[in-house]
Each structure stands twice: as structure tokens, then as C-alpha cells.
Amino acid sequence: MTRLFNDPTAFADELIDGFVAAHPGHVRPVRGGVVRATRCTSDTVALVIGGGSGHYPAFGGLVGPGIAHGAAMGNLFASPSTQQIVSVARAASNGGGILLSYGNYAGDVLNFDAAEAQLNAEGIPTRTVRVTDDIASAPASEKHRRRGIAGDLTVFKVAGAAAEAGYVLDEVVRVAELANERTRSFGVAFTGCTLPGASEPLFTVPEGRMALGLGIHGEPGIGETDIPSADGLAQLFVEELLAELPEGVASPKGRRVALVLNGLGSVKYEELYVVYGCIARRLQEAGVTIVEPEVGEFCTSFDMAGVSLTLFWLDTELELFWRAGADTPGFRKGLVSPRPRVSAESGVQKKPSSEAVMVPASEESRAAAPRIVAAVDAIAAVIDAHVEELGRIDAVAGDGDHGIGMQRGATAARAAAHAAVEAGAGAGSVLLRAADAWSDRAGGTSGALWGVMLRALGTRIGDEDAPDAHAIAEGAADALAGIRSYGKAEVGDKTMVDAIVPFVETLVARVIDGEQLGDAWDAAAAAATAAAAATADLLPRVGRARPHAEKSLGTPDAGAHSFGLIATAVAATLTRKDFAR
Amino acid sequence: MTRLFNDPTAFADELIDGFVAAHPGHVRPVRGGVVRATRCTSDTVALVIGGGSGHYPAFGGLVGPGIAHGAAMGNLFASPSTQQIVSVARAASNGGGILLSYGNYAGDVLNFDAAEAQLNAEGIPTRTVRVTDDIASAPASEKHRRRGIAGDLTVFKVAGAAAEAGYVLDEVVRVAELANERTRSFGVAFTGCTLPGASEPLFTVPEGRMALGLGIHGEPGIGETDIPSADGLAQLFVEELLAELPEGVASPKGRRVALVLNGLGSVKYEELYVVYGCIARRLQEAGVTIVEPEVGEFCTSFDMAGVSLTLFWLDTELELFWRAGADTPGFRKGLVSPRPRVSAESGVQKKPSSEAVMVPASEESRAAAPRIVAAVDAIAAVIDAHVEELGRIDAVAGDGDHGIGMQRGATAARAAAHAAVEAGAGAGSVLLRAADAWSDRAGGTSGALWGVMLRALGTRIGDEDAPDAHAIAEGAADALAGIRSYGKAEVGDKTMVDAIVPFVETLVARVIDGEQLGDAWDAAAAAATAAAAATADLLPRVGRARPHAEKSLGTPDAGAHSFGLIATAVAATLTRKDFAR
């Protein structure tokens, strides 16, 4: 379990500060993460990686000559926000374009995709390669849905070496895609980690038993068995991975593979070496030659007890890049010639001032702004009161971070809303500021989605007129449209969408019927709450994690549930006199 | 806990095999451990380190350019045997002499001292520097009694870099001694590790509590407190270490220190970085400049939850060597130019054949040999039957390895005794072979001591005459003298000596009085058993571990207890007809 922390909600920020302080020769801080402290050749491709914190050395620990140029470092187990990724990519850019690469998780996909679009719009050519190495997370026919685990290392390593070698963006993408296609991992787990400040581990496996198919955020496995001997585990790993050879590899015999035997945190080096000895013997028997194996901790989950084997089927080009030198805080090999350090001042970006100039607002809109602030206050308060409950619900099928992610977002949104009102903002701008702060600080899937919703609502309300029931209903409809296009979930997928759709349909229908906003919102909130509760009867959305029927049936979706809580809390602030019909 | 193993008694051998297989570019196996796989400059000093296994990357993981030339790798938490150390040192020797360096533990001291003497006798100039960095393990006035923990890294690093720079042996010793004098560590622990095949951790600390002054083999701490915040722990570390500045450092202000923040196994990187950030701030406030800090896992104890801070007070020369490049499996920094690989064949030593030529023995001695074998069989059987009990007793004040260490030794001795008899050995040679096999395979303190005892007895018995009661009593007296000169313990120190002394005194007195050997031995065994039980009323010997009165009072000493068991088991094999008066 995680025992050493100060304020649990500040844990990710503090670990990044400590990490940067410990490695000034390798990394320098920028808004949203870190970039290399050493100079790069201009006009080369920059590899920008990222993800939630809690997986050290992934992701910040892999920044340096030979691997990544920058890492967007999200909160614990939460995707970095779109703003974080854009900020890191801008700072890492050397003029040769950006390759974004990361493990395939819903929140990361949302935020990295949005960042890719924004960077391209800014004129920085940007491409993406998602890592999908975990063969236990989806069948071979649906490889694009597989999660990224320790195979991150092989893909990042090869992509970084190709960029270092001067490959242009299209070629770095080609090599990274090939590396991902040639990388397969299978993992097992014994216990989950306990996040800072939490009292329970994300999951447990009965004593003497082992979960097959680990998830590095506590996602459930695909089965369970007795803990085998070290050699029994080696046999399982080798059989699983030789049973699914990548395209172009007809037989293991005579092939060369790179190998990563990755401990998740508390399966330690001695055990790993015993298992490695057995794996090496079995692969040798299968006619496979192992090339520069890595045995240690490369993609962890705090002190989770688990271990995964990654095989990376090489060709000549991939082997060249796998063997190339690298010098990062968390992964070093071979020879890397010393690089001049970027001067301390040149690269340090100041956090953008929150006192940016406000759009001029009408009297009416400014008069309505405090009521928006009151609604945001109510959101932050209800999340504060339910943060542990939301974490508990999310831990059943997800990574247990929904409560703290929502809390970070809502807290930041509250502060931004108050600051905006004090700076003279209109009602729409208050919501826009709150939206930006929420998605930036919360990270993860829910952070991105709440950013989209509040932004849609704020845009519709604007700073001209006092917000009325129609504007708010239309804004809610815009928010739903945004969510649908962004998250691609439908009703019945056991996501937040299950609660939003009845909410918006009820709100819009009742406002059109001429109901007061307060009454309409009450009814809509009740519909959302009922729909959220009904998600308990649904299996989780395929693609998020493997269905784990016994556990997730009977548990509502955390995102739908928090939406219901928020809708109800806001209803209490909407007295009839606040908003015109 | 350790979950992945095959045969627990083969764990250390298998982990070394896997380690060697994973790092062929760095290390090659020799009898007793590993040496560098890369060529070294001739006539330079070779740094040979070592200790028990279970502390990866200590010790094998620190072999390579820039640090050690070889590592003697003992069994789990057990010192390597004298033979192992000698073998590794011979293979590592470059013609410039050997520096032996290791953490200060009784078993290691016994075996490294014996190896030093043997190497010097063979004409290989050899010196020793023991690491004594743990300020919690003895007061400043008794620094020589302090244990070595993560400060191993700073001493090894500096000594290895000095050897690499071409310093002669005296100069490497000077620098290593200065490095040790300038290195101070303080640690805390939350839980102990569970060794392979064991069902209980070596120690536990109540939930929410923290032990002050950790021992990397589960030795008890010096106190207990509530778990503080990360910053509270940083404050504790900094206060403890600034309160005891080394000679020549009058004030922390303006000084430069290297720093190692070491996780013992399951206090993970994220926590370490949060704590590091707090430490860095506090040291800065004290006017200290941190030079190239290391934050990670450098001296572990399987998956023990603990963390230590090491400060290494630099001067210009020490800083130069701290900053120098190193390229080992478990620790890499800076630039190390590539070295040619030693050819795979050249350095591989064959294990010496156990079929070495036997000393010719008399008929009488050969006829008596099977009775010696029967006694060794009885020893192995009684240890097999009590292996868990011995481990449990030892875990109270020690590292819990007494049972498995004795089992490894006795099992090897049994095999060697049978092989010797089949090869036609006399009674004395059977015991000498058993003695060598015991100390070589058992390692640790008890392995060294049982080797000394059996060797003394075998030498006295010889291969000329049938062993009689007088020869055996004299041999027992020789064994006691050997133990006393070797182990330096006295009666009342709560060690094996408490049982041996009454045993030998009783045996010798009764044999002189003319009793049959069987009767005399029975009485001696009863005296040993009673004395072993009486050690329960003694505090543990100072210097082994800090007294931990509540736990060790009421528990007999494991070494004395096993001696009593063995004496009793052997008594059963000594019928009157077996041995003449």
C-alpha cells in the first residue's frame, strides 16, 4: 500500500516536483509534464508519450536521449488533459513534427486525440500510435481495443531511436506501428495497489490464487488459477505468447525476440530472475533467440503484485533500434554521447496567468454570473461529499480514480468560477473558465467529458443576455451532442451517457412545454438519477475492461452516478426567481 | 511476499542462473558468484563485493565497469562461504590486488576475513573495507559495530571508480575507508519480506505504525512511531543524519552531499519522489548542495516495505568518483566507453570435481567411516525435521535463515560424506569432506562455524586409527577452540557457544573419567540441550542486532538450539559397540 504522502490530492504534483528535482540532468518541467533537459537536433521528430501517474518509470522516467522527448504526466491513473499534452508537445517540438504514443485507454484516447487535432491546427504536424500489447484485454480480432501495458517500452524505445536516427515523421510512425504490431504481452496479478489515502487495495485475489490478464489500474483479469511454480508461470507466459504470433512471423523457430519481463511493483528482482531463467530455457527450446532482454520494473502500478512478459518479434530494423543506446532517468542502456544541457531559463514555461483578459459582458449576464457560481459551488460540494463512494464504485470495473478525478476537476472549476466572477466575467465566461479548469486539472475520461459539457453550456449561454430556461436547455442539448461525438458511447453501454440522455430529453421537453426551469430541472435530475441507478443491471461497456460479470452487475456506473448526484445538487440552486422562463 | 519459486532451497542458485542469463554483456558466472564479462586493464585493483542474496541489485547487480569486478553471491540472506569469496576474487583478480568490501554482518565478516587470509597466503594482496553506514544499529562511539545498508552503494561506487582510475591498492583502500567514514544512513520499515516458501513475514509492524532503524534482514528496529506524512519522514531523516556529521564536516552549511533515497522493495518510486522533494527542500534550507542524487531501489530486502536515506559527505576526490560513469546490470550512470567482451570460454571455471583424490586411509579408519556417515545422516535428518522451527526462532532477533542455512549445509555434508566413503575415505577424511561441503553450501555464520567444528574434529580423528573416545573428545575440544578464536563469542552472549562449552566440558570430563563414549556423549548432549534452553533468558548478543527485549527474551538462541538438537541426534548413533573406550 502507499503509505508516504502529504495531501493525497496533491500527490501527483508533488511526485512530479520531486522527480524533476532528482533528475535535472535529464528532464526539465513544463506545464503538463516534462521534456528533455538536453538539446535535440533541430527538424527531428519529437516523441511525446504520456498517461496517468503511478506507473513509474512510465511515463516521465522514459524521457531522455534515445527514448522520448517529452511526457505528459496526468494525475494518478488519470489521463493527462488535452491542455497538458498540447503544452508538452509544443515544448518538445523540434520542427520535425510530433509522434504521440501512449497506452490505449479511453481517457487517454479522448485527450490525446483532441491534442493531436489542436496541434495539427496550430501547424505542428502530429501523428498518433497507440500501444495495444495486452493480449488478455481483447481477442486478436479486435486488436485495436487492447490495452497498453509493458509493451509501451518496446514501442517507445523503437520510436525514440528512429526519431534519434533522423527518420521523418511518416517513417517514425511506420516503425512505431510495426513495433506495436510485433509486441505482445500477457500478465498475471496477485494483489492490487492501494492508492495514496485509500484504505483498500483496488482489487484482491484470494491467497494462493493468481489472476490471469492483469490490468495496470486494477482492471479485472479474465480468469483465476492457483499460483503455479516459477517454471509453471514461465510455461503459461510462453504458451500464451507463442499461441498468437504477429503477422509475418509464421513460426517462432529461428526468430529473434526482444523481451521485457516486467514486475508491477512488489514482485521483486529475485523472483523475476528465477522466472526469467525458466522463460529463457523454454524459448530456447522453441528455437527463439532472445536479444537484450530487460528484467525489472518498467511499467508499474505502485506496489501492485503482478508480473507480465512481453515478446517483441524483431526484424533487422527493429533490432537496430531496440539495441540503440538510451539515457533516461528510468531506463538506460548502451552508449549515449553526452548532450549539451538546455540552459535552465530558456525552456521553463511560466504557467499562464489566470488573470487573462475577460470578454466584456453585459450587465444582465454579469448579474446572472453569481448564480452560475452557486451552481458550480453545489457541484464541488456534492462531489466532496461523495468522493469515496464514487471511488469505490469505480474500483469495481475501473481504476478507482473517478472520485478523486471528479474532485480535482470540481475543485479547480469552483476556484476558476469565483476568480472569473471577481474579474467581472459574464455568466457564459464563468462556465467556460470553469470548464477549462475542470478538464485541465481533472485529466482522465471524466475530466475531458465534463470539460466538453460545461464548455458547450457556457458557449450557448454567452455573455450577452441573462441565461434563460431555453438557453440552458439548448446548452444541455449541445453538451449531449458534444459528449456523443467525443466519447462515442450510446445508451446501454453503462457509461455517463446513460444518465445524460434522459436528463437532456426531460429538460428540453419540459422547457418546451413551458415549465419553469427549476421544475424542469428537478424532473430531469430525477430521470438522470433513476437511469444512473439502472446501470447497475448492465454489464460494463466492452472495450473499457473485460466484462467481469459477477462484480460489475449490481454496481451502477460511476460516471452516470456522479452525473445524477450533480444534476440533483444543481437543482437545489435553481429557485424559480433565479432564472426567467 | 515471495510467491514465485520452484524449489525454495534452490531459489538462490536459480536466481543467479537467471540473472547471468539476462546480462551476458555485463557478467559471467564463476564458482561462487559473478565477475565482469568485459575485459579489465591489467595490474589494476579488483573490487570484490558480496553478501547474501535477496538485496538486488546488491550484490551481483553492481558488477561492471565503474563499480565492482566481481560479487560473491551467497544464499538468501546468508553470507557467501569463504570458498565462494576466494573463487570470485581469484577470477576477478587483474594483478593489482583485491579490495574486499561488504556490509558489516557477523557471517560476512567471518567468511570475508578467512578469504582475505587465504588470498594473501596465495600471494594475491588483499585488503578489506567493511561498510558501516547504518547509524541506528550502534552508537557513534561504536561505529565499527554498525551494519551496512544502502551506504554499500556509495562506498562501492567510489572504490570502483578509484580502481578504474588506476589507483593502487593502498589508495583504493584509503578512498573506500574515507567514503565509508563519510557515509551515514537511517532507515524506517513498515513490514518485512516473506522469504520463498515461508508463510510468515520476517517481522510486522502494527498497521499505521513505522519501525525506526530498519534491518535489511528483518533485524528489529530501535523504536516505533505512527507513520508520519512524507514531509514528516523527510524531517526525521534529515534531523537524524544532520545530528551526526562525520569527522571533518563541522557544519552542513555550504557542504556538498551525494544522496541515496533507497526503497527496500515495496515503497515505490512515486512515494520516494514525494519524499525526495521534501528532503531536497529541507537540505537546501540547511545550506547543503545535493550532488547527483539517486532515488530508487539499490539495496532491497525482497518486497520489504521500508525506505532509507543515505547522505555521503563529499570532498573533491570523492565527488569525482561519485560522478564517474558506471555500467552494471542494476546501476548505470554517465558515460562508460564500450569494453571488449571476454571470450565466453576463457573465463568459465568448471566446478571442481568432487572426485578429488582421497588420502590413503588405514583399514581401521575405513572400517570406522560408515559410523561417521551414520552420524552425519542423523544430523541431516534432525535438521530436516526442525528446519521451520529453527527459522522461526531465528526470525525473532535475526534474519530467519538459520533453518534453511543449516539444512543446506547438512544436506551437502551428508552427500559429501556418502561420496567420500564410496571413494574409500577414512573416518577423518569423511568428516573433512563433510566440513568443506557444509561451509561451502550453507554460507552465513553458522555455515562457517560448522565447517570449523567438523574440520577440527576430522583433523584430530585422522585416517590412521579407528576413532576412539579420547580422539573424539580431543577433537571436540579442538572444535571449541576453533569456534572461540573464529567467532569471538563468550558464554552468556546468547550464541551457539553457550551450548558448545558445557557440551565439550562434559564430554571431556566424562571420557577422562573412563566413561563409554555413548554415555559420555549422552550426558554432554543433555548439558548442551539444557544450556541452549537457558539462552531464552538472555538478551541477544550486542552487535548482532539491537536488543529487542520483549521479543528475544523467552526465545532460545537458534544456533545454540540447533547444536543441542544435533548433539542429541548424534548420541543415538553412538552405541557402545561403535567406538572403543
GROMACS .gro file of C-alpha atoms in nm, chain A residues 295-466:
model
  172
  295VAL     CA    1   1.414  -0.785  -1.647
  296GLY     CA    2   1.292  -0.535  -1.390
  297GLU     CA    3   1.028  -0.266  -1.337
  298PHE     CA    4   0.933  -0.067  -1.646
  299CYS     CA    5   0.557  -0.014  -1.620
  300THR     CA    6   0.441  -0.045  -1.262
  301SER     CA    7   0.120   0.010  -1.070
  302PHE     CA    8   0.253   0.142  -0.739
  303ASP     CA    9   0.320  -0.169  -0.529
  304MET     CA   10   0.082  -0.400  -0.713
  305ALA     CA   11   0.198  -0.762  -0.702
  306GLY     CA   12   0.197  -0.874  -1.064
  307VAL     CA   13   0.425  -0.962  -1.348
  308SER     CA   14   0.398  -0.958  -1.727
  309LEU     CA   15   0.600  -1.098  -2.012
  310THR     CA   16   0.636  -0.900  -2.334
  311LEU     CA   17   0.776  -1.052  -2.651
  312PHE     CA   18   0.877  -0.818  -2.931
  313TRP     CA   19   0.934  -1.001  -3.259
  314LEU     CA   20   1.226  -0.828  -3.427
  315ASP     CA   21   1.331  -0.767  -3.783
  316THR     CA   22   1.666  -0.612  -3.871
  317GLU     CA   23   1.545  -0.254  -3.845
  318LEU     CA   24   1.354  -0.307  -3.519
  319GLU     CA   25   1.652  -0.486  -3.366
  320LEU     CA   26   1.880  -0.197  -3.454
  321PHE     CA   27   1.650   0.045  -3.273
  322TRP     CA   28   1.592  -0.189  -2.978
  323ARG     CA   29   1.969  -0.219  -2.925
  324ALA     CA   30   2.039   0.154  -2.959
  325GLY     CA   31   2.159   0.341  -2.652
  326ALA     CA   32   1.920   0.528  -2.423
  327ASP     CA   33   1.978   0.753  -2.126
  328THR     CA   34   1.664   0.838  -1.929
  329PRO     CA   35   1.601   0.855  -1.554
  330GLY     CA   36   1.430   0.516  -1.552
  331PHE     CA   37   1.589   0.327  -1.841
  332ARG     CA   38   1.948   0.331  -1.957
  333LYS     CA   39   2.139   0.111  -2.191
  334GLY     CA   40   2.443   0.117  -2.413
  335LEU     CA   41   2.631   0.422  -2.517
  336VAL     CA   42   2.476   0.768  -2.546
  337SER     CA   43   2.711   1.053  -2.620
  338PRO     CA   44   2.676   1.347  -2.382
  339ARG     CA   45   2.445   1.625  -2.499
  340PRO     CA   46   2.465   1.989  -2.408
  341ARG     CA   47   2.216   2.089  -2.143
  342VAL     CA   48   1.944   2.336  -2.241
  343SER     CA   49   2.000   2.647  -2.032
  344ALA     CA   50   1.785   2.645  -1.723
  345GLU     CA   51   1.597   2.960  -1.819
  346SER     CA   52   1.533   2.907  -2.188
  347GLY     CA   53   1.279   2.633  -2.167
  348VAL     CA   54   1.091   2.698  -1.847
  349GLN     CA   55   0.739   2.797  -1.932
  350LYS     CA   56   0.554   3.009  -1.689
  351LYS     CA   57   0.210   2.883  -1.600
  352PRO     CA   58  -0.029   3.101  -1.797
  353SER     CA   59  -0.181   3.366  -1.578
  354SER     CA   60  -0.537   3.300  -1.475
  355GLU     CA   61  -0.588   3.674  -1.489
  356ALA     CA   62  -0.626   3.664  -1.867
  357VAL     CA   63  -0.838   3.939  -2.008
  358MET     CA   64  -1.213   3.886  -1.975
  359VAL     CA   65  -1.452   3.916  -2.263
  360PRO     CA   66  -1.669   4.223  -2.197
  361ALA     CA   67  -2.006   4.112  -2.066
  362SER     CA   68  -2.346   4.274  -2.046
  363GLU     CA   69  -2.490   4.396  -1.717
  364GLU     CA   70  -2.754   4.125  -1.731
  365SER     CA   71  -2.505   3.849  -1.788
  366ARG     CA   72  -2.278   3.974  -1.512
  367ALA     CA   73  -2.575   3.992  -1.277
  368ALA     CA   74  -2.656   3.628  -1.354
  369ALA     CA   75  -2.297   3.511  -1.308
  370PRO     CA   76  -2.316   3.460  -0.927
  371ARG     CA   77  -2.599   3.212  -0.981
  372ILE     CA   78  -2.370   3.010  -1.212
  373VAL     CA   79  -2.105   3.026  -0.942
  374ALA     CA   80  -2.357   2.897  -0.688
  375ALA     CA   81  -2.431   2.602  -0.916
  376VAL     CA   82  -2.059   2.525  -0.954
  377ASP     CA   83  -2.022   2.552  -0.575
  378ALA     CA   84  -2.302   2.299  -0.535
  379ILE     CA   85  -2.128   2.065  -0.779
  380ALA     CA   86  -1.799   2.085  -0.590
  381ALA     CA   87  -1.978   2.031  -0.258
  382VAL     CA   88  -2.169   1.723  -0.368
  383ILE     CA   89  -1.855   1.570  -0.518
  384ASP     CA   90  -1.659   1.639  -0.199
  385ALA     CA   91  -1.929   1.461  -0.004
  386HIS     CA   92  -1.928   1.155  -0.230
  387VAL     CA   93  -1.564   1.125  -0.335
  388GLU     CA   94  -1.501   0.797  -0.157
  389GLU     CA   95  -1.827   0.641  -0.266
  390LEU     CA   96  -1.751   0.726  -0.630
  391GLY     CA   97  -1.403   0.578  -0.599
  392ARG     CA   98  -1.546   0.260  -0.453
  393ILE     CA   99  -1.799   0.220  -0.731
  394ASP     CA  100  -1.538   0.288  -0.998
  395ALA     CA  101  -1.294   0.038  -0.849
  396VAL     CA  102  -1.533  -0.249  -0.926
  397ALA     CA  103  -1.480  -0.237  -1.301
  398GLY     CA  104  -1.239   0.053  -1.344
  399ASP     CA  105  -0.934   0.203  -1.183
  400GLY     CA  106  -1.099   0.357  -0.879
  401ASP     CA  107  -0.999   0.713  -0.958
  402HIS     CA  108  -1.338   0.856  -1.053
  403GLY     CA  109  -1.396   1.017  -0.714
  404ILE     CA  110  -1.059   1.190  -0.685
  405GLY     CA  111  -1.062   1.287  -1.053
  406MET     CA  112  -1.405   1.449  -1.020
  407GLN     CA  113  -1.294   1.618  -0.700
  408ARG     CA  114  -0.985   1.765  -0.861
  409GLY     CA  115  -1.193   1.889  -1.153
  410ALA     CA  116  -1.479   2.032  -0.950
  411THR     CA  117  -1.245   2.198  -0.701
  412ALA     CA  118  -1.050   2.363  -0.981
  413ALA     CA  119  -1.373   2.464  -1.155
  414ARG     CA  120  -1.504   2.625  -0.835
  415ALA     CA  121  -1.187   2.829  -0.791
  416ALA     CA  122  -1.189   2.934  -1.156
  417ALA     CA  123  -1.555   3.033  -1.142
  418HIS     CA  124  -1.503   3.251  -0.834
  419ALA     CA  125  -1.196   3.413  -0.990
  420ALA     CA  126  -1.387   3.480  -1.311
  421VAL     CA  127  -1.675   3.649  -1.131
  422GLU     CA  128  -1.434   3.866  -0.935
  423ALA     CA  129  -1.269   3.964  -1.264
  424GLY     CA  130  -1.609   4.077  -1.395
  425ALA     CA  131  -1.698   3.783  -1.619
  426GLY     CA  132  -2.041   3.722  -1.761
  427ALA     CA  133  -2.237   3.403  -1.700
  428GLY     CA  134  -2.107   3.224  -2.011
  429SER     CA  135  -1.743   3.309  -1.942
  430VAL     CA  136  -1.773   3.187  -1.584
  431LEU     CA  137  -1.875   2.847  -1.721
  432LEU     CA  138  -1.604   2.849  -1.987
  433ARG     CA  139  -1.336   2.921  -1.726
  434ALA     CA  140  -1.478   2.652  -1.503
  435ALA     CA  141  -1.480   2.409  -1.798
  436ASP     CA  142  -1.113   2.473  -1.882
  437ALA     CA  143  -1.003   2.442  -1.523
  438TRP     CA  144  -1.201   2.120  -1.478
  439SER     CA  145  -1.059   1.936  -1.778
  440ASP     CA  146  -0.709   2.066  -1.720
  441ARG     CA  147  -0.689   1.963  -1.356
  442ALA     CA  148  -0.903   1.650  -1.357
  443GLY     CA  149  -0.749   1.477  -1.657
  444GLY     CA  150  -0.882   1.133  -1.744
  445THR     CA  151  -1.201   1.050  -1.929
  446SER     CA  152  -1.443   1.219  -1.696
  447GLY     CA  153  -1.231   1.536  -1.690
  448ALA     CA  154  -1.239   1.560  -2.067
  449LEU     CA  155  -1.614   1.494  -2.081
  450TRP     CA  156  -1.708   1.744  -1.810
  451GLY     CA  157  -1.490   1.999  -1.989
  452VAL     CA  158  -1.683   1.937  -2.309
  453MET     CA  159  -2.023   1.966  -2.134
  454LEU     CA  160  -1.953   2.283  -1.940
  455ARG     CA  161  -1.792   2.443  -2.243
  456ALA     CA  162  -2.095   2.365  -2.460
  457LEU     CA  163  -2.327   2.507  -2.198
  458GLY     CA  164  -2.115   2.818  -2.143
  459THR     CA  165  -2.089   2.886  -2.515
  460ARG     CA  166  -2.464   2.867  -2.556
  461ILE     CA  167  -2.532   3.091  -2.255
  462GLY     CA  168  -2.277   3.351  -2.365
  463ASP     CA  169  -2.210   3.689  -2.204
  464GLU     CA  170  -2.485   3.894  -2.370
  465ASP     CA  171  -2.819   3.800  -2.224
  466ALA     CA  172  -2.921   3.672  -1.885
   0.00000   0.00000   0.00000
